[in-house]
Each structure stands twice: as structure tokens, then as C-alpha cells.
mmCIF file with all atom_site columns, C-alpha atoms in Angstrom:
data_model
loop_
_atom_site.group_PDB
_atom_site.id
_atom_site.type_symbol
_atom_site.label_atom_id
_atom_site.label_alt_id
_atom_site.label_comp_id
_atom_site.label_asym_id
_atom_site.label_entity_id
_atom_site.label_seq_id
_atom_site.pdbx_PDB_ins_code
_atom_site.Cartn_x
_atom_site.Cartn_y
_atom_site.Cartn_z
_atom_site.occupancy
_atom_site.B_iso_or_equiv
_atom_site.pdbx_formal_charge
_atom_site.auth_seq_id
_atom_site.auth_comp_id
_atom_site.auth_asym_id
_atom_site.auth_atom_id
_atom_site.pdbx_PDB_model_num
ATOM 1   C CA . PHE A 1 1   ? -0.018  0.016   -0.179  1.00 0.00 ? 1   PHE A CA 1
ATOM 2   C CA . THR A 1 2   ? 1.690   3.512   -0.780  1.00 0.00 ? 2   THR A CA 1
ATOM 3   C CA . HIS A 1 3   ? -0.221  6.399   1.769   1.00 0.00 ? 3   HIS A CA 1
ATOM 4   C CA . PRO A 1 4   ? 0.522   9.733   0.757   1.00 0.00 ? 4   PRO A CA 1
ATOM 5   C CA . ASP A 1 5   ? -0.536  11.845  2.588   1.00 0.00 ? 5   ASP A CA 1
ATOM 6   C CA . TRP A 1 6   ? -4.064  13.831  2.597   1.00 0.00 ? 6   TRP A CA 1
ATOM 7   C CA . THR A 1 7   ? -5.037  16.300  0.060   1.00 0.00 ? 7   THR A CA 1
ATOM 8   C CA . SER A 1 8   ? -7.345  18.817  0.645   1.00 0.00 ? 8   SER A CA 1
ATOM 9   C CA . THR A 1 9   ? -9.357  21.306  -1.352  1.00 0.00 ? 9   THR A CA 1
ATOM 10  C CA . PRO A 1 10  ? -11.374 24.414  -0.222  1.00 0.00 ? 10  PRO A CA 1
ATOM 11  C CA . VAL A 1 11  ? -14.951 23.749  -2.053  1.00 0.00 ? 11  VAL A CA 1
ATOM 12  C CA . TYR A 1 12  ? -16.852 27.225  -2.858  1.00 0.00 ? 12  TYR A CA 1
ATOM 13  C CA . ALA A 1 13  ? -20.679 27.472  -3.527  1.00 0.00 ? 13  ALA A CA 1
ATOM 14  C CA . LYS A 1 14  ? -21.700 28.942  -6.663  1.00 0.00 ? 14  LYS A CA 1
ATOM 15  C CA . LEU A 1 15  ? -23.278 32.518  -7.240  1.00 0.00 ? 15  LEU A CA 1
ATOM 16  C CA . GLU A 1 16  ? -25.295 32.632  -10.310 1.00 0.00 ? 16  GLU A CA 1
ATOM 17  C CA . ASN A 1 17  ? -22.645 34.841  -11.847 1.00 0.00 ? 17  ASN A CA 1
ATOM 18  C CA . GLY A 1 18  ? -20.930 31.304  -11.503 1.00 0.00 ? 18  GLY A CA 1
ATOM 19  C CA . SER A 1 19  ? -18.334 33.207  -9.426  1.00 0.00 ? 19  SER A CA 1
ATOM 20  C CA . ASP A 1 20  ? -17.211 31.770  -6.153  1.00 0.00 ? 20  ASP A CA 1
ATOM 21  C CA . GLY A 1 21  ? -19.415 32.637  -3.250  1.00 0.00 ? 21  GLY A CA 1
ATOM 22  C CA . ALA A 1 22  ? -18.874 31.862  0.773   1.00 0.00 ? 22  ALA A CA 1
ATOM 23  C CA . LEU A 1 23  ? -16.518 28.678  1.834   1.00 0.00 ? 23  LEU A CA 1
ATOM 24  C CA . ILE A 1 24  ? -19.019 25.445  1.957   1.00 0.00 ? 24  ILE A CA 1
ATOM 25  C CA . GLY A 1 25  ? -16.511 22.334  3.294   1.00 0.00 ? 25  GLY A CA 1
ATOM 26  C CA . TYR A 1 26  ? -13.604 21.252  1.638   1.00 0.00 ? 26  TYR A CA 1
ATOM 27  C CA . ASP A 1 27  ? -13.038 18.323  -0.617  1.00 0.00 ? 27  ASP A CA 1
ATOM 28  C CA . LEU A 1 28  ? -10.715 15.784  1.240   1.00 0.00 ? 28  LEU A CA 1
ATOM 29  C CA . SER A 1 29  ? -8.015  12.858  -1.269  1.00 0.00 ? 29  SER A CA 1
ATOM 30  C CA . GLN A 1 30  ? -5.396  10.714  -1.285  1.00 0.00 ? 30  GLN A CA 1
ATOM 31  C CA . ASP A 1 31  ? -4.183  8.229   -3.443  1.00 0.00 ? 31  ASP A CA 1
ATOM 32  C CA . ILE A 1 32  ? -3.275  4.823   -3.034  1.00 0.00 ? 32  ILE A CA 1
ATOM 33  C CA . GLY A 1 33  ? -2.217  2.275   -4.812  1.00 0.00 ? 33  GLY A CA 1
ATOM 34  C CA . ILE A 1 34  ? -2.063  -1.630  -4.284  1.00 0.00 ? 34  ILE A CA 1
ATOM 35  C CA . VAL A 1 35  ? 0.699   -4.221  -5.712  1.00 0.00 ? 35  VAL A CA 1
ATOM 36  C CA . LEU A 1 36  ? -0.569  -7.286  -5.893  1.00 0.00 ? 36  LEU A CA 1
ATOM 37  C CA . ASN A 1 37  ? 0.660   -11.150 -7.377  1.00 0.00 ? 37  ASN A CA 1
ATOM 38  C CA . ASP A 1 38  ? -3.087  -12.590 -7.843  1.00 0.00 ? 38  ASP A CA 1
ATOM 39  C CA . VAL A 1 39  ? -4.093  -10.832 -11.306 1.00 0.00 ? 39  VAL A CA 1
ATOM 40  C CA . LEU A 1 40  ? -8.099  -11.479 -10.281 1.00 0.00 ? 40  LEU A CA 1
ATOM 41  C CA . LYS A 1 41  ? -8.187  -9.415  -7.193  1.00 0.00 ? 41  LYS A CA 1
ATOM 42  C CA . PRO A 1 42  ? -8.774  -6.374  -9.017  1.00 0.00 ? 42  PRO A CA 1
ATOM 43  C CA . ILE A 1 43  ? -12.180 -7.749  -9.932  1.00 0.00 ? 43  ILE A CA 1
ATOM 44  C CA . VAL A 1 44  ? -13.206 -7.727  -6.602  1.00 0.00 ? 44  VAL A CA 1
ATOM 45  C CA . LEU A 1 45  ? -11.544 -4.465  -5.600  1.00 0.00 ? 45  LEU A CA 1
ATOM 46  C CA . ASN A 1 46  ? -13.772 -2.746  -8.803  1.00 0.00 ? 46  ASN A CA 1
ATOM 47  C CA . LYS A 1 47  ? -16.460 -4.397  -6.978  1.00 0.00 ? 47  LYS A CA 1
ATOM 48  C CA . ALA A 1 48  ? -16.170 -3.555  -3.313  1.00 0.00 ? 48  ALA A CA 1
ATOM 49  C CA . ALA A 1 49  ? -15.449 0.089   -4.737  1.00 0.00 ? 49  ALA A CA 1
ATOM 50  C CA . GLU A 1 50  ? -18.938 0.039   -7.170  1.00 0.00 ? 50  GLU A CA 1
ATOM 51  C CA . ASP A 1 51  ? -20.264 -0.983  -3.260  1.00 0.00 ? 51  ASP A CA 1
ATOM 52  C CA . LEU A 1 52  ? -18.745 2.076   -1.411  1.00 0.00 ? 52  LEU A CA 1
ATOM 53  C CA . MET A 1 53  ? -19.871 4.811   -4.881  1.00 0.00 ? 53  MET A CA 1
ATOM 54  C CA . SER A 1 54  ? -23.226 3.652   -3.918  1.00 0.00 ? 54  SER A CA 1
ATOM 55  C CA . SER A 1 55  ? -23.573 4.167   -0.964  1.00 0.00 ? 55  SER A CA 1
ATOM 56  C CA . GLY A 1 56  ? -22.123 7.488   -1.438  1.00 0.00 ? 56  GLY A CA 1
ATOM 57  C CA . VAL A 1 57  ? -18.012 7.501   -1.185  1.00 0.00 ? 57  VAL A CA 1
ATOM 58  C CA . ASN A 1 58  ? -17.217 9.302   -4.195  1.00 0.00 ? 58  ASN A CA 1
ATOM 59  C CA . ILE A 1 59  ? -13.861 7.548   -5.549  1.00 0.00 ? 59  ILE A CA 1
ATOM 60  C CA . HIS A 1 60  ? -12.299 8.385   -8.707  1.00 0.00 ? 60  HIS A CA 1
ATOM 61  C CA . ASP A 1 61  ? -10.560 5.220   -9.969  1.00 0.00 ? 61  ASP A CA 1
ATOM 62  C CA . THR A 1 62  ? -7.787  5.985   -11.988 1.00 0.00 ? 62  THR A CA 1
ATOM 63  C CA . SER A 1 63  ? -6.933  2.469   -14.044 1.00 0.00 ? 63  SER A CA 1
ATOM 64  C CA . THR A 1 64  ? -5.964  -0.946  -13.302 1.00 0.00 ? 64  THR A CA 1
ATOM 65  C CA . GLN A 1 65  ? -1.911  -1.642  -14.520 1.00 0.00 ? 65  GLN A CA 1
ATOM 66  C CA . TYR A 1 66  ? -1.106  -5.056  -14.836 1.00 0.00 ? 66  TYR A CA 1
ATOM 67  C CA . LEU A 1 67  ? 3.212   -5.117  -14.876 1.00 0.00 ? 67  LEU A CA 1
ATOM 68  C CA . VAL A 1 68  ? 4.577   -9.082  -15.549 1.00 0.00 ? 68  VAL A CA 1
ATOM 69  C CA . GLY A 1 69  ? 6.808   -9.005  -11.791 1.00 0.00 ? 69  GLY A CA 1
ATOM 70  C CA . ASN A 1 70  ? 9.582   -11.951 -12.467 1.00 0.00 ? 70  ASN A CA 1
ATOM 71  C CA . LEU A 1 71  ? 10.905  -9.756  -16.070 1.00 0.00 ? 71  LEU A CA 1
ATOM 72  C CA . GLU A 1 72  ? 14.616  -10.888 -15.127 1.00 0.00 ? 72  GLU A CA 1
ATOM 73  C CA . LYS A 1 73  ? 13.403  -14.806 -15.666 1.00 0.00 ? 73  LYS A CA 1
ATOM 74  C CA . ILE A 1 74  ? 11.304  -14.225 -18.394 1.00 0.00 ? 74  ILE A CA 1
ATOM 75  C CA . LYS A 1 75  ? 14.160  -12.325 -20.685 1.00 0.00 ? 75  LYS A CA 1
ATOM 76  C CA . LEU A 1 76  ? 16.750  -15.270 -19.723 1.00 0.00 ? 76  LEU A CA 1
ATOM 77  C CA . SER A 1 77  ? 14.227  -18.156 -21.139 1.00 0.00 ? 77  SER A CA 1
ATOM 78  C CA . LEU A 1 78  ? 14.040  -15.874 -24.160 1.00 0.00 ? 78  LEU A CA 1
ATOM 79  C CA . ILE A 1 79  ? 17.181  -15.023 -25.031 1.00 0.00 ? 79  ILE A CA 1
ATOM 80  C CA . GLY A 1 80  ? 18.420  -18.984 -24.530 1.00 0.00 ? 80  GLY A CA 1
ATOM 81  C CA . GLN A 1 81  ? 15.558  -19.968 -26.611 1.00 0.00 ? 81  GLN A CA 1
ATOM 82  C CA . ALA A 1 82  ? 16.484  -17.663 -29.115 1.00 0.00 ? 82  ALA A CA 1
ATOM 83  C CA . THR A 1 83  ? 19.785  -18.070 -28.815 1.00 0.00 ? 83  THR A CA 1
ATOM 84  C CA . LYS A 1 84  ? 19.053  -21.991 -29.898 1.00 0.00 ? 84  LYS A CA 1
ATOM 85  C CA . ASN A 1 85  ? 16.759  -20.704 -32.302 1.00 0.00 ? 85  ASN A CA 1
ATOM 86  C CA . ALA A 1 86  ? 19.714  -18.713 -34.578 1.00 0.00 ? 86  ALA A CA 1
ATOM 87  C CA . HIS A 1 87  ? 22.230  -22.005 -34.018 1.00 0.00 ? 87  HIS A CA 1
ATOM 88  C CA . ASP A 1 88  ? 18.693  -24.297 -35.850 1.00 0.00 ? 88  ASP A CA 1
ATOM 89  C CA . ARG A 1 89  ? 18.493  -21.172 -38.108 1.00 0.00 ? 89  ARG A CA 1
ATOM 90  C CA . ALA A 1 90  ? 22.656  -21.600 -39.124 1.00 0.00 ? 90  ALA A CA 1
ATOM 91  C CA . VAL A 1 91  ? 21.850  -25.089 -39.403 1.00 0.00 ? 91  VAL A CA 1
ATOM 92  C CA . GLU A 1 92  ? 20.087  -25.168 -41.996 1.00 0.00 ? 92  GLU A CA 1
ATOM 93  C CA . PHE A 1 93  ? 21.414  -22.208 -44.380 1.00 0.00 ? 93  PHE A CA 1
ATOM 94  C CA . ALA A 1 94  ? 24.275  -24.148 -43.992 1.00 0.00 ? 94  ALA A CA 1
ATOM 95  C CA . LYS A 1 95  ? 22.887  -26.947 -45.627 1.00 0.00 ? 95  LYS A CA 1
ATOM 96  C CA . SER A 1 96  ? 21.652  -25.197 -48.134 1.00 0.00 ? 96  SER A CA 1
ATOM 97  C CA . GLY A 1 97  ? 25.611  -23.883 -48.932 1.00 0.00 ? 97  GLY A CA 1
ATOM 98  C CA . ASP A 1 98  ? 26.964  -27.331 -48.537 1.00 0.00 ? 98  ASP A CA 1
ATOM 99  C CA . VAL A 1 99  ? 29.360  -26.445 -45.257 1.00 0.00 ? 99  VAL A CA 1
ATOM 100 C CA . ASN A 1 100 ? 28.674  -27.063 -40.817 1.00 0.00 ? 100 ASN A CA 1
ATOM 101 C CA . VAL A 1 101 ? 28.077  -24.302 -38.694 1.00 0.00 ? 101 VAL A CA 1
ATOM 102 C CA . GLY A 1 102 ? 31.411  -24.128 -36.316 1.00 0.00 ? 102 GLY A CA 1
ATOM 103 C CA . ALA A 1 103 ? 31.790  -22.344 -32.804 1.00 0.00 ? 103 ALA A CA 1
ATOM 104 C CA . MET A 1 104 ? 29.416  -19.215 -32.106 1.00 0.00 ? 104 MET A CA 1
ATOM 105 C CA . ARG A 1 105 ? 31.865  -15.625 -32.629 1.00 0.00 ? 105 ARG A CA 1
ATOM 106 C CA . SER A 1 106 ? 29.640  -13.644 -31.470 1.00 0.00 ? 106 SER A CA 1
ATOM 107 C CA . ALA A 1 107 ? 25.575  -12.491 -29.991 1.00 0.00 ? 107 ALA A CA 1
ATOM 108 C CA . SER A 1 108 ? 24.083  -9.545  -28.967 1.00 0.00 ? 108 SER A CA 1
ATOM 109 C CA . GLN A 1 109 ? 21.066  -9.328  -28.095 1.00 0.00 ? 109 GLN A CA 1
ATOM 110 C CA . GLY A 1 110 ? 18.268  -6.291  -29.558 1.00 0.00 ? 110 GLY A CA 1
ATOM 111 C CA . ILE A 1 111 ? 14.583  -4.876  -29.155 1.00 0.00 ? 111 ILE A CA 1
ATOM 112 C CA . PHE A 1 112 ? 12.827  -6.691  -25.876 1.00 0.00 ? 112 PHE A CA 1
ATOM 113 C CA . GLN A 1 113 ? 9.655   -6.157  -25.801 1.00 0.00 ? 113 GLN A CA 1
ATOM 114 C CA . ILE A 1 114 ? 6.310   -6.727  -23.794 1.00 0.00 ? 114 ILE A CA 1
ATOM 115 C CA . ARG A 1 115 ? 3.397   -6.262  -25.707 1.00 0.00 ? 115 ARG A CA 1
ATOM 116 C CA . ASN A 1 116 ? 0.035   -7.398  -25.750 1.00 0.00 ? 116 ASN A CA 1
ATOM 117 C CA . PRO A 1 117 ? -1.479  -9.941  -27.673 1.00 0.00 ? 117 PRO A CA 1
ATOM 118 C CA . LEU A 1 118 ? -2.985  -8.462  -29.808 1.00 0.00 ? 118 LEU A CA 1
ATOM 119 C CA . SER A 1 119 ? -0.032  -5.887  -30.662 1.00 0.00 ? 119 SER A CA 1
ATOM 120 C CA . THR A 1 120 ? 1.181   -4.614  -34.597 1.00 0.00 ? 120 THR A CA 1
ATOM 121 C CA . ASP A 1 121 ? 3.922   -3.228  -33.649 1.00 0.00 ? 121 ASP A CA 1
ATOM 122 C CA . SER A 1 122 ? 7.099   -4.251  -34.133 1.00 0.00 ? 122 SER A CA 1
ATOM 123 C CA . GLU A 1 123 ? 9.658   -0.976  -33.561 1.00 0.00 ? 123 GLU A CA 1
ATOM 124 C CA . GLY A 1 124 ? 9.358   -1.371  -29.885 1.00 0.00 ? 124 GLY A CA 1
ATOM 125 C CA . GLY A 1 125 ? 6.423   0.641   -28.651 1.00 0.00 ? 125 GLY A CA 1
ATOM 126 C CA . ASP A 1 126 ? 5.125   1.436   -25.020 1.00 0.00 ? 126 ASP A CA 1
ATOM 127 C CA . TYR A 1 127 ? 4.565   -1.634  -22.318 1.00 0.00 ? 127 TYR A CA 1
ATOM 128 C CA . ASP A 1 128 ? 0.997   -2.029  -22.705 1.00 0.00 ? 128 ASP A CA 1
ATOM 129 C CA . THR A 1 129 ? 0.005   -2.284  -18.291 1.00 0.00 ? 129 THR A CA 1
ATOM 130 C CA . THR A 1 130 ? -3.814  -2.600  -19.642 1.00 0.00 ? 130 THR A CA 1
ATOM 131 C CA . THR A 1 131 ? -4.384  -5.894  -20.504 1.00 0.00 ? 131 THR A CA 1
ATOM 132 C CA . VAL A 1 132 ? -2.982  -9.245  -18.368 1.00 0.00 ? 132 VAL A CA 1
ATOM 133 C CA . ASP A 1 133 ? -2.474  -11.354 -20.789 1.00 0.00 ? 133 ASP A CA 1
ATOM 134 C CA . LYS A 1 134 ? 1.249   -10.453 -22.677 1.00 0.00 ? 134 LYS A CA 1
ATOM 135 C CA . ILE A 1 135 ? 3.832   -11.479 -24.770 1.00 0.00 ? 135 ILE A CA 1
ATOM 136 C CA . ALA A 1 136 ? 7.274   -11.460 -24.418 1.00 0.00 ? 136 ALA A CA 1
ATOM 137 C CA . ARG A 1 137 ? 9.731   -10.767 -27.359 1.00 0.00 ? 137 ARG A CA 1
ATOM 138 C CA . VAL A 1 138 ? 13.452  -10.357 -27.629 1.00 0.00 ? 138 VAL A CA 1
ATOM 139 C CA . VAL A 1 139 ? 15.894  -10.340 -31.173 1.00 0.00 ? 139 VAL A CA 1
ATOM 140 C CA . VAL A 1 140 ? 19.443  -11.505 -30.807 1.00 0.00 ? 140 VAL A CA 1
ATOM 141 C CA . THR A 1 141 ? 22.156  -12.002 -33.271 1.00 0.00 ? 141 THR A CA 1
ATOM 142 C CA . VAL A 1 142 ? 24.485  -14.282 -33.327 1.00 0.00 ? 142 VAL A CA 1
ATOM 143 C CA . ASP A 1 143 ? 27.812  -15.200 -35.873 1.00 0.00 ? 143 ASP A CA 1
ATOM 144 C CA . TYR A 1 144 ? 29.055  -18.432 -36.617 1.00 0.00 ? 144 TYR A CA 1
ATOM 145 C CA . ALA A 1 145 ? 32.117  -18.881 -37.381 1.00 0.00 ? 145 ALA A CA 1
ATOM 146 C CA . ILE A 1 146 ? 31.533  -21.789 -40.797 1.00 0.00 ? 146 ILE A CA 1
ATOM 147 C CA . ARG A 1 147 ? 33.271  -24.823 -41.347 1.00 0.00 ? 147 ARG A CA 1
ATOM 148 C CA . ASN A 1 148 ? 33.776  -26.500 -44.294 1.00 0.00 ? 148 ASN A CA 1
#
């Protein structure tokens, strides 16, 4: 939970000409953020917030953000898979050239993306936090020696 200080804003009566009249009260507000590991929990919390709003409590809901928590583990796994895939592709290329794949000479990581499953953005784009489902993608470049 994040509990910053309360913010208080004076509320004035509106006069017929549109200007502020007498002070009639204060609007108190506080931002609260919650980090959850259960991606279904916001549904329950949103229902509770709706119940509070129907009883007269004014709640301003920004939006739920779904973040990837084990990013480094995912990144390492993807790099391993992409590197193996690069080797498999190199073997296929080598077959057509009647040569063999030698030792790896260099490797580098390119773009790493976390996108929503329906995204068509292939250049990087924004990290979409509005959806639970995500697609992680990494680009690796690997150079291999060629043996005859």
C-alpha cells in the first residue's frame, strides 16, 4: 500500500454569476496504490469500490495496471530460446551452402518487448499495462564461423 498525505481542497458555493461564493467545505483526497500478485483481485476490488460509490463515497478510479513481475527470468529464458533458434537456423542455412556451422563468434541482444497479444507494433512501442495477457519478445543476433 502507498499512503501519501491527505490533500485538502476548499469547496465554495457557486454564485449565479459563476464566481465562487462562501466556503462550504473541503474536498479531501488520498491516492492509494496496491501491488498484487493475483491478477484477478482487481475485479473483486472494483466491485467493492462500486459498492462504496453506490453508498455515497466518491471514488475516482484511475486504471488497473498489469505489470510483469519476473522480468529478468523471462528475459533470460527468451534469450536462451532465441540463441538456440539462431543456431538451428544457421544449421539450415549451412545445409543449403554445403558447409557446417562452426563456433559462435559473437552474440548480442537487440529489441526486448512486452506487448499485448493483439499488438501489431514490431518496432518496440509502449509497454502495454492495460491487459493481463502479454507477449514477450527478444531479438538476438548471433554470428557463427563456417566450416567446410
